Coordinates of N, CA, C and O in Angstrom, one line a residue:
X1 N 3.2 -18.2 -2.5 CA 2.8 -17.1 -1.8 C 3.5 -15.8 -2.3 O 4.8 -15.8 -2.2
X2 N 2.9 -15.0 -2.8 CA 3.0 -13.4 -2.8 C 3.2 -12.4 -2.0 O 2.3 -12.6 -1.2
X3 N 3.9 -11.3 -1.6 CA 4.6 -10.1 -1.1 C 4.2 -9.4 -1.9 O 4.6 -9.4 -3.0
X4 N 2.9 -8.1 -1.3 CA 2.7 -7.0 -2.3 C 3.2 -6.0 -1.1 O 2.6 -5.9 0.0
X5 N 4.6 -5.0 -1.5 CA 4.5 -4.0 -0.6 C 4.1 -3.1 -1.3 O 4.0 -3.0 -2.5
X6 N 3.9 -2.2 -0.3 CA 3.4 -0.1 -0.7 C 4.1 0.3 -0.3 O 4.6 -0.4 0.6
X7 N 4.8 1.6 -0.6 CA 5.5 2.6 0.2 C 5.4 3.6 -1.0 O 5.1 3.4 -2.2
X8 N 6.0 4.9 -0.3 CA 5.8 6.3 -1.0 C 7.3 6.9 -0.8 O 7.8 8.0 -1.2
X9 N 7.8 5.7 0.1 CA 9.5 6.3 0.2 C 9.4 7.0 1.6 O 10.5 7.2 2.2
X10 N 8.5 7.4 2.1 CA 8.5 8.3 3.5 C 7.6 7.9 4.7 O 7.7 8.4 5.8
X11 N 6.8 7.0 4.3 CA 6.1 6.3 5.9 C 7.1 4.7 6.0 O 8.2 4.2 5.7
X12 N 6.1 4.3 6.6 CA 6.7 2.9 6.6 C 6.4 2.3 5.1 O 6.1 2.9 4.1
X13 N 6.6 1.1 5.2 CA 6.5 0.4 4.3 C 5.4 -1.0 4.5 O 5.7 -1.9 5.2
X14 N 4.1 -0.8 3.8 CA 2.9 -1.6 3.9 C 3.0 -2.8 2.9 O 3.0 -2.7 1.7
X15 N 3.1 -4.5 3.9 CA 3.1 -5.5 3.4 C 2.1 -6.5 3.8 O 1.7 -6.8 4.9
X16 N 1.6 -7.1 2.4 CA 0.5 -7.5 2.2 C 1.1 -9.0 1.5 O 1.7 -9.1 0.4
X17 N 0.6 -10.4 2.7 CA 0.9 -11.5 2.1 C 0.0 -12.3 1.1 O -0.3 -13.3 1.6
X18 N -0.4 -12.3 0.1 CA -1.6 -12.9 -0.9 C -0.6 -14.6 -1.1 O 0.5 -14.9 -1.5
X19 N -1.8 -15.3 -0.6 CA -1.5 -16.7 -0.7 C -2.2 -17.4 -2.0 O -3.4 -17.3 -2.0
X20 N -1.7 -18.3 -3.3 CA -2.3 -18.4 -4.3 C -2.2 -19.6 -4.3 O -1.1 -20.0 -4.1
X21 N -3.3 -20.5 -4.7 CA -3.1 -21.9 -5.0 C -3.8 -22.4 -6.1 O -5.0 -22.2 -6.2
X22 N -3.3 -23.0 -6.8 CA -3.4 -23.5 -8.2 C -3.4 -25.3 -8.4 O -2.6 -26.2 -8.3
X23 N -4.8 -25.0 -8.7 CA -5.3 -26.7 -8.3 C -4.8 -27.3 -9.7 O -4.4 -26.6 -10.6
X24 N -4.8 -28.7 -9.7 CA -4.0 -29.6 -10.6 C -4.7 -29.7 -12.6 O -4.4 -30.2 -13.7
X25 N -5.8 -28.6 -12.0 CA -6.7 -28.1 -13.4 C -6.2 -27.0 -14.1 O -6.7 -26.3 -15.0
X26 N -4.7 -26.7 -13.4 CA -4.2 -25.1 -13.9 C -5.0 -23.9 -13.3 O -4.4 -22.8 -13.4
X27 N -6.2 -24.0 -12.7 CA -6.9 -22.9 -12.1 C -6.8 -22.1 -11.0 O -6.0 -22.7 -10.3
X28 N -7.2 -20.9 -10.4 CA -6.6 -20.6 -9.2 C -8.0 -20.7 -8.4 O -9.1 -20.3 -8.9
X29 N -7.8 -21.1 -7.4 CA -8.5 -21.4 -6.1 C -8.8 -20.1 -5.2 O -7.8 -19.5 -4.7
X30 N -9.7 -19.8 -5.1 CA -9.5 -18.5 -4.2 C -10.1 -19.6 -2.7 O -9.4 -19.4 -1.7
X31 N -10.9 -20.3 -2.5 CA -11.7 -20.9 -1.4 C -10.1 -21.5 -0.6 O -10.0 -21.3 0.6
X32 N -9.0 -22.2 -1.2 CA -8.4 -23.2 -0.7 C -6.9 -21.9 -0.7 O -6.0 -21.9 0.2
X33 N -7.0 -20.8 -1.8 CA -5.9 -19.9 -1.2 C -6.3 -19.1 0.2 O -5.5 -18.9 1.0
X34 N -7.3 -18.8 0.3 CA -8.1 -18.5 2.0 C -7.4 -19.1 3.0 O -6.6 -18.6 3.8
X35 N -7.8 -20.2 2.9 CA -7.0 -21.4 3.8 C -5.9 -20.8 4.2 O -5.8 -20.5 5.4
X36 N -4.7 -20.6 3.1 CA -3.5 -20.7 3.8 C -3.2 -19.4 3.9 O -2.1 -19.0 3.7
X37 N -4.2 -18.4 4.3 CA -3.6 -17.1 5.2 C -3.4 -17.3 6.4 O -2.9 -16.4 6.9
X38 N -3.6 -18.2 7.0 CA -3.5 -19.0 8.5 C -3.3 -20.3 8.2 O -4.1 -21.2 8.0
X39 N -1.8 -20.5 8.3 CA -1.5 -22.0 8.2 C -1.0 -22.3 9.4 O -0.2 -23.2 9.2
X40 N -1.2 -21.8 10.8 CA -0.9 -22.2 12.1 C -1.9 -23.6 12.5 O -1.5 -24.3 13.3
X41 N -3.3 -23.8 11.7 CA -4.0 -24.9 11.5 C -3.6 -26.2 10.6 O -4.2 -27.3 10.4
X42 N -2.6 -25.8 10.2 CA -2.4 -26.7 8.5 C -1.3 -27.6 9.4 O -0.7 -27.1 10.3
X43 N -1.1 -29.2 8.9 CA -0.4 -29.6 9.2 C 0.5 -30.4 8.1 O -0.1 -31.3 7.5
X44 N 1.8 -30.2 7.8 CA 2.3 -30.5 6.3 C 3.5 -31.6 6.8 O 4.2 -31.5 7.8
X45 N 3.6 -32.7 5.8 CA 4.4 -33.7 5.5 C 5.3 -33.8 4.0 O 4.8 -33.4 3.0
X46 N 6.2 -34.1 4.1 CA 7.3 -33.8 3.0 C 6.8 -35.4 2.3 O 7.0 -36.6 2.8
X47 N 6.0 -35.1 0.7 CA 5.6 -36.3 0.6 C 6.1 -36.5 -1.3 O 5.6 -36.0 -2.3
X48 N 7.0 -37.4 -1.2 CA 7.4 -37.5 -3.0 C 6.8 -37.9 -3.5 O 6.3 -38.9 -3.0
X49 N 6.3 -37.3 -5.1 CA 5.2 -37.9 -6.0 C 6.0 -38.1 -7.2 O 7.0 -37.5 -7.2
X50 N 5.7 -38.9 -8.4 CA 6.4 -38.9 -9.5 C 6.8 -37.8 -10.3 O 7.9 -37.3 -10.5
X51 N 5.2 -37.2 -10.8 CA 5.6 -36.0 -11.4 C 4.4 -34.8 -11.1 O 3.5 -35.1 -10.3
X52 N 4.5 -34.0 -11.5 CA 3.4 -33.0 -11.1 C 2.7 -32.7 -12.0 O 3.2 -32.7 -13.1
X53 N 1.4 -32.6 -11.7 CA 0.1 -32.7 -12.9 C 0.2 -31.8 -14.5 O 0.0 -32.1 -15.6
X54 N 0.7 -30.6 -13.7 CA 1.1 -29.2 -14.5 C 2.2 -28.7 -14.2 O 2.5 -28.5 -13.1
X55 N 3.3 -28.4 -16.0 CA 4.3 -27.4 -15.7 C 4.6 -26.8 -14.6 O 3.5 -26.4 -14.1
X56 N 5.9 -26.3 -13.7 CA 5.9 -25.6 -12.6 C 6.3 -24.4 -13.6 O 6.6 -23.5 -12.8
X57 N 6.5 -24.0 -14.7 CA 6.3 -22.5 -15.4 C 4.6 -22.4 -15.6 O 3.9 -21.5 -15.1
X58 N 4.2 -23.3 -16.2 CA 2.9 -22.6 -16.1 C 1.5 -22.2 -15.0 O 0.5 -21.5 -15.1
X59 N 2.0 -23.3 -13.5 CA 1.7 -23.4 -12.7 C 1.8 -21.3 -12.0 O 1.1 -20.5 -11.3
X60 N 3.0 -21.3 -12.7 CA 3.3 -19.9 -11.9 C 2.8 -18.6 -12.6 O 2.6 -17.5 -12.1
X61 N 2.8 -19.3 -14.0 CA 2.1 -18.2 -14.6 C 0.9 -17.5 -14.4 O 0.5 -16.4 -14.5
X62 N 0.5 -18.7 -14.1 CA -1.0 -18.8 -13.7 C -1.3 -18.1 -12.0 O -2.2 -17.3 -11.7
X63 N -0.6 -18.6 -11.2 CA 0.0 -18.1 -9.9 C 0.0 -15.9 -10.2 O -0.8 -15.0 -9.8
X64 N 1.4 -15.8 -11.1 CA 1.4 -14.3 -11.1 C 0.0 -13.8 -11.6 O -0.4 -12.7 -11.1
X65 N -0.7 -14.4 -12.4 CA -1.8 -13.8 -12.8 C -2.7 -13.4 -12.0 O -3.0 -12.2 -12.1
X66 N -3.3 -14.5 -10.9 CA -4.0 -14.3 -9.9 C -3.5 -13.4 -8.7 O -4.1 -12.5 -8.1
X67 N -2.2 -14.0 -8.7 CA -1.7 -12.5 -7.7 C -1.6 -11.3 -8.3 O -1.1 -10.5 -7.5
X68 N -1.7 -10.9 -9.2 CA -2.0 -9.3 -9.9 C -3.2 -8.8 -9.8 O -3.5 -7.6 -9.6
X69 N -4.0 -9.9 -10.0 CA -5.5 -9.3 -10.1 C -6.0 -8.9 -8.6 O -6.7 -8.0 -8.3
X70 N -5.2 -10.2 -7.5 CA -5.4 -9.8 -6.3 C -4.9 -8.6 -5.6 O -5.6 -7.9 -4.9
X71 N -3.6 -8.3 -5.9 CA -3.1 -7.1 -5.6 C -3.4 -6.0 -6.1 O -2.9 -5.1 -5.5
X72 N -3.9 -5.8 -7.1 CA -4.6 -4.9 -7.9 C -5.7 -4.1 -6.6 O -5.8 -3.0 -6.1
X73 N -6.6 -5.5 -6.5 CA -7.5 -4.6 -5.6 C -7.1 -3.8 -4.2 O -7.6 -2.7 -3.8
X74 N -6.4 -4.5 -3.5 CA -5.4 -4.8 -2.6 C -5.1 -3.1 -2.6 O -5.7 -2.4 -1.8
X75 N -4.2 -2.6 -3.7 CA -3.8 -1.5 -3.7 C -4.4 -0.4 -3.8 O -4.1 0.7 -3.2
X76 N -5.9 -0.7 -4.8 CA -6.5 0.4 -5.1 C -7.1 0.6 -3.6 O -7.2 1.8 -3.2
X77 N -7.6 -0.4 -2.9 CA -8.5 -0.3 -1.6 C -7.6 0.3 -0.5 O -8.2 0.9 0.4
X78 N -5.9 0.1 -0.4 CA -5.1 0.9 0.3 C -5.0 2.3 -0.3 O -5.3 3.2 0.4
X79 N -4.6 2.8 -1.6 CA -5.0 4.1 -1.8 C -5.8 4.7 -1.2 O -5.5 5.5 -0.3
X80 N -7.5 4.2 -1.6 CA -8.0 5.1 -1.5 C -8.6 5.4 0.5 O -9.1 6.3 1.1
X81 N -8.2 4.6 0.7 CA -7.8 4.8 2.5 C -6.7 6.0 2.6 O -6.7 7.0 3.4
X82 N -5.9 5.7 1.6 CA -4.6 6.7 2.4 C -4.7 8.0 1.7 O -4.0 9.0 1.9
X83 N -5.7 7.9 0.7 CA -5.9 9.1 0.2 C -6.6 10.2 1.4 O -6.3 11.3 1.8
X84 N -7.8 9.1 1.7 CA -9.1 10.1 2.7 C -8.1 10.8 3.7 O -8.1 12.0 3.9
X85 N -7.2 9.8 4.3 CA -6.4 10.2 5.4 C -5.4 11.5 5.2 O -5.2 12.3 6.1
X86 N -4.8 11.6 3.7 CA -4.3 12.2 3.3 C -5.0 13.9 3.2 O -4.5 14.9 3.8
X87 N -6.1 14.1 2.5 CA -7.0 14.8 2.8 C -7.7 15.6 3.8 O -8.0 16.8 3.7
X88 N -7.9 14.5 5.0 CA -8.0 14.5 6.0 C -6.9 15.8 6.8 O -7.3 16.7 7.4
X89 N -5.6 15.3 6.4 CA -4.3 15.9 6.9 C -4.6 17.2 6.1 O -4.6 18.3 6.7
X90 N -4.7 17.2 5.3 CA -4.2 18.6 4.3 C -5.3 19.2 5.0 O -4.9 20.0 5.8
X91 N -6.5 19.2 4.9 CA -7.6 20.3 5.5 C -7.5 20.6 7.3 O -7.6 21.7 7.8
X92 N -7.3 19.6 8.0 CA -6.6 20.4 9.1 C -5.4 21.8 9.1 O -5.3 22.9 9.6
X93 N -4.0 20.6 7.9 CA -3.2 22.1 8.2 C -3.6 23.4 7.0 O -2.9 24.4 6.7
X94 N -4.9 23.0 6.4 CA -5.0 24.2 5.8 C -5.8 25.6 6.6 O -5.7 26.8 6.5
X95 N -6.5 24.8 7.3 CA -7.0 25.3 8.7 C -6.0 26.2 9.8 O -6.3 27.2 10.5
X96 N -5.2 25.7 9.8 CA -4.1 25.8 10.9 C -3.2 26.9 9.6 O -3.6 28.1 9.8
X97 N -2.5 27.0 8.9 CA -2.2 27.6 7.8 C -2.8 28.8 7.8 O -2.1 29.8 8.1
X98 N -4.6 29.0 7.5 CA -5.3 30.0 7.8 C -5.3 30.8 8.9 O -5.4 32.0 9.0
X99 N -5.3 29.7 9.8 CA -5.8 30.7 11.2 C -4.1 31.1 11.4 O -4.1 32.3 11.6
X100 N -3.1 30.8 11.4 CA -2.0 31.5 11.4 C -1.6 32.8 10.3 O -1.2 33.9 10.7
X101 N -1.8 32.7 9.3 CA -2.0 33.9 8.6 C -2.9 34.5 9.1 O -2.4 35.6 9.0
X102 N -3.9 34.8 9.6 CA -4.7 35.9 10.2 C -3.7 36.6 11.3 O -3.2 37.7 11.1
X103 N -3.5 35.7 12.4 CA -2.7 36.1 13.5 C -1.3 37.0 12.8 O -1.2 38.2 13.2
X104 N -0.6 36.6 12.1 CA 0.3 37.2 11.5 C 0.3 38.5 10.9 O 1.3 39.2 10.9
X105 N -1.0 38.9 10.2 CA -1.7 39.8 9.6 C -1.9 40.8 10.8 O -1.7 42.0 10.5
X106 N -2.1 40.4 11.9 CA -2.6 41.6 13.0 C -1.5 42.0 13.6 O -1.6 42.4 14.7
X107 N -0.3 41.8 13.0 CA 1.2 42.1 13.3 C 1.2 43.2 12.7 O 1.0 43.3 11.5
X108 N 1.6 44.6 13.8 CA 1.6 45.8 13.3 C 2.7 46.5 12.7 O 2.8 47.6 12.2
X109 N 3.3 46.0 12.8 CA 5.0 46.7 12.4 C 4.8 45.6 10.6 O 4.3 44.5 10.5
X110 N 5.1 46.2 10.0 CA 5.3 45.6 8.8 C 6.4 44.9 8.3 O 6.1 43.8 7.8
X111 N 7.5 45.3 8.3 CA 8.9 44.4 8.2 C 8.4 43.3 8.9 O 8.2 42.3 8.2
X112 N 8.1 43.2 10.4 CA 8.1 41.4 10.9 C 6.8 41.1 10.5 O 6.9 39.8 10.6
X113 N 5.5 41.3 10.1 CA 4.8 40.5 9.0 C 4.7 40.7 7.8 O 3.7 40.5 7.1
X114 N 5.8 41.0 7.6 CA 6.1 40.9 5.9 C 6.9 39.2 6.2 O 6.4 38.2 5.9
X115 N 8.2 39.3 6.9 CA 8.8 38.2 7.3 C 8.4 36.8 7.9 O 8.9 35.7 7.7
X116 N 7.4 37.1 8.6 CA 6.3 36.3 8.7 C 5.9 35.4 8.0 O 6.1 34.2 7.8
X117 N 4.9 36.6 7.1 CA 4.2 35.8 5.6 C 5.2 35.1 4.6 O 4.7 34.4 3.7
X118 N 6.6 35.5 4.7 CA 7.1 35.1 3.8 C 7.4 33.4 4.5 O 7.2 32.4 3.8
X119 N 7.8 33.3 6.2 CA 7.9 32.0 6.2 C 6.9 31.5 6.5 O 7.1 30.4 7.1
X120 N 5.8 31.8 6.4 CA 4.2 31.2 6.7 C 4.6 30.4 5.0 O 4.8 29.2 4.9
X121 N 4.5 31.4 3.8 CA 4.5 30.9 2.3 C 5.4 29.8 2.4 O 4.8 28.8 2.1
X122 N 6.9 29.5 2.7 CA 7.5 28.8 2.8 C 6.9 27.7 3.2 O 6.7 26.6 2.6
X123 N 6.4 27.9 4.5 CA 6.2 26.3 5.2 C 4.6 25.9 4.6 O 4.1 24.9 5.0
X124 N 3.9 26.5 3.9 CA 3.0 26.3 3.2 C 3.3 25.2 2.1 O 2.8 24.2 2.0
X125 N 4.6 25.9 1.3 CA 5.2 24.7 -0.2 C 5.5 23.9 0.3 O 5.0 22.8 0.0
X126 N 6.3 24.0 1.2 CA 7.1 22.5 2.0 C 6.2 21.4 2.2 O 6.3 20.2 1.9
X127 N 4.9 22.2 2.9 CA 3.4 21.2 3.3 C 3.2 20.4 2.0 O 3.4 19.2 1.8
X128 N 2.6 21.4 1.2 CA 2.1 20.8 -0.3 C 3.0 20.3 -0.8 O 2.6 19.5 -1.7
X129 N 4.5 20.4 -0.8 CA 5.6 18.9 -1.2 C 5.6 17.9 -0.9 O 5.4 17.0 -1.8
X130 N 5.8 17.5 1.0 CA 5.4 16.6 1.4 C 4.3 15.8 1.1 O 4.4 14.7 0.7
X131 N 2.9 16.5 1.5 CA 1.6 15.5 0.5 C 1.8 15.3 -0.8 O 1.3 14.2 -1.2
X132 N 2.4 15.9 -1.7 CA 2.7 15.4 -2.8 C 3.2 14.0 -3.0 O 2.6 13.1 -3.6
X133 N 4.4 13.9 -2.2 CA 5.1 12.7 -2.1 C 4.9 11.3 -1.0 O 5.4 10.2 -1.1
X134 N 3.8 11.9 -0.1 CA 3.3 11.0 0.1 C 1.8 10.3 -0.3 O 1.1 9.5 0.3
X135 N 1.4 11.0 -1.6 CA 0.4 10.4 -2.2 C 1.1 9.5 -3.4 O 0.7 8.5 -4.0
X136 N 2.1 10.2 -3.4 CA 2.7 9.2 -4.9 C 3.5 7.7 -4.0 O 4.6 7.7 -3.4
X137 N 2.4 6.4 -4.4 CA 2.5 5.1 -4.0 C 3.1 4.5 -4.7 O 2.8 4.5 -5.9
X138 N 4.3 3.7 -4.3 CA 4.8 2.9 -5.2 C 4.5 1.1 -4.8 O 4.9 0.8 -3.7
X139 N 3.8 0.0 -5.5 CA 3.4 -1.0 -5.1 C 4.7 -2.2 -5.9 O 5.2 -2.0 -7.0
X140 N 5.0 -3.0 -5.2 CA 5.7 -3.9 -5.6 C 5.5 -5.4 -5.4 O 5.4 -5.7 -4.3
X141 N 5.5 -6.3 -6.3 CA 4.9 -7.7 -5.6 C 5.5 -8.6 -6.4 O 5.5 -8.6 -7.6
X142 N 6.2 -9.4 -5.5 CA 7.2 -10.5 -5.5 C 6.6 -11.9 -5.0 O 5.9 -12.2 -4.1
X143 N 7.2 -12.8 -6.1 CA 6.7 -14.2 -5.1 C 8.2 -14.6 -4.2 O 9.4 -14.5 -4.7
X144 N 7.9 -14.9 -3.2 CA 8.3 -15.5 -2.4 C 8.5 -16.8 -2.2 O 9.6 -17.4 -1.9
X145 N 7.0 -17.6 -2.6 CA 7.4 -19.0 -2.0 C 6.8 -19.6 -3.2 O 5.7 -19.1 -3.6
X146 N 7.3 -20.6 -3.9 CA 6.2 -21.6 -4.7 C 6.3 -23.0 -3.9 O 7.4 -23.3 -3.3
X147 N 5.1 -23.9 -3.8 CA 5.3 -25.4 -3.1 C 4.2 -26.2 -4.1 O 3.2 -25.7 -4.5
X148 N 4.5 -27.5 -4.4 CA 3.5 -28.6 -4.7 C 3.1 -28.6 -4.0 O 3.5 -28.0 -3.1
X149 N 1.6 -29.5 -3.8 CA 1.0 -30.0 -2.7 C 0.1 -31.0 -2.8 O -0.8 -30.6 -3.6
X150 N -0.2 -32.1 -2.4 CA -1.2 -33.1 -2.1 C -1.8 -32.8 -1.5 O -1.3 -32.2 -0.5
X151 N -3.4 -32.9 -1.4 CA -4.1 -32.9 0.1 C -4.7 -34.6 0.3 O -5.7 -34.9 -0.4
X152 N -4.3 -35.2 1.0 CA -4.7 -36.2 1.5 C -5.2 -36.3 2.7 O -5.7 -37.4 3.1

């Protein structure tokens, strides 16, 4: 089992379990890694066998492979969610940004909307820093668990 997290350093942190199983042909299973996204159904016995069909290095190799390809999509399909949402955000406060610069604009004394626009500009960069840094995703993926397994 695989741990892919996301984070950008400033929301939470998004964790995604990819379960991989690697049948005794060295191949990976997607129908029987399904399965154990819910193993509250599964019922397991501690069962000794002589030896195992395939290397447990190449068993895993095989393992990271499949979990990259899976997490791969994994991430691009959380991107582009947190992108829209991202977007989403920036065009409200660019809205909100606008309609406060007008308001500020009809400020008749000059000194206090001069001072104004200048912290309107301010909290404008700070805005466009912030989404900067929460678009930039950092993904990480760790295995966690390796197990043999019989199915009998």
């Amino acid at each position: 089992s695989f741990i892919l997290s996301i984070t950008n350093n400033l929301d939470k942190t998004k964790t995604y379990s990819i379960p991989i199983f690697i049948d005794s042909k060295g191949r990976y299973n997607n129908r029987i890694s399904q399965y154990f996204n819910d193993v509250s159904n599964v019922s397991f016995a501690e069962l000794i066998t002589k030896d195992m069909p395939i290397p447990i290095d190449e068993a895993l190799e095989k393992a990271n492979h499949a979990a990259n390809t899976k997490a791969e999509s994994i991430f691009y399909d959380f991107k582009s969610e947190h992108e829209s949402l991202i977007s989403e955000i920036e065009e409200r406060m660019n809205k909100y940004f606008q309609d406060k610069k007008e308001s500020i604009n009809r400020i008749p004394l000059d000194n206090i909307r001069v001072a104004r626009l200048k912290d309107l500009e301010k909290d404008i960069n700070q805005h466009h820093e912030e989404m900067k840094r929460k678009r930039s995703l950092v993904p990480s993926l760790n295995c966690e668990q390796i197990a043999y397994m019989e199915f009998v």
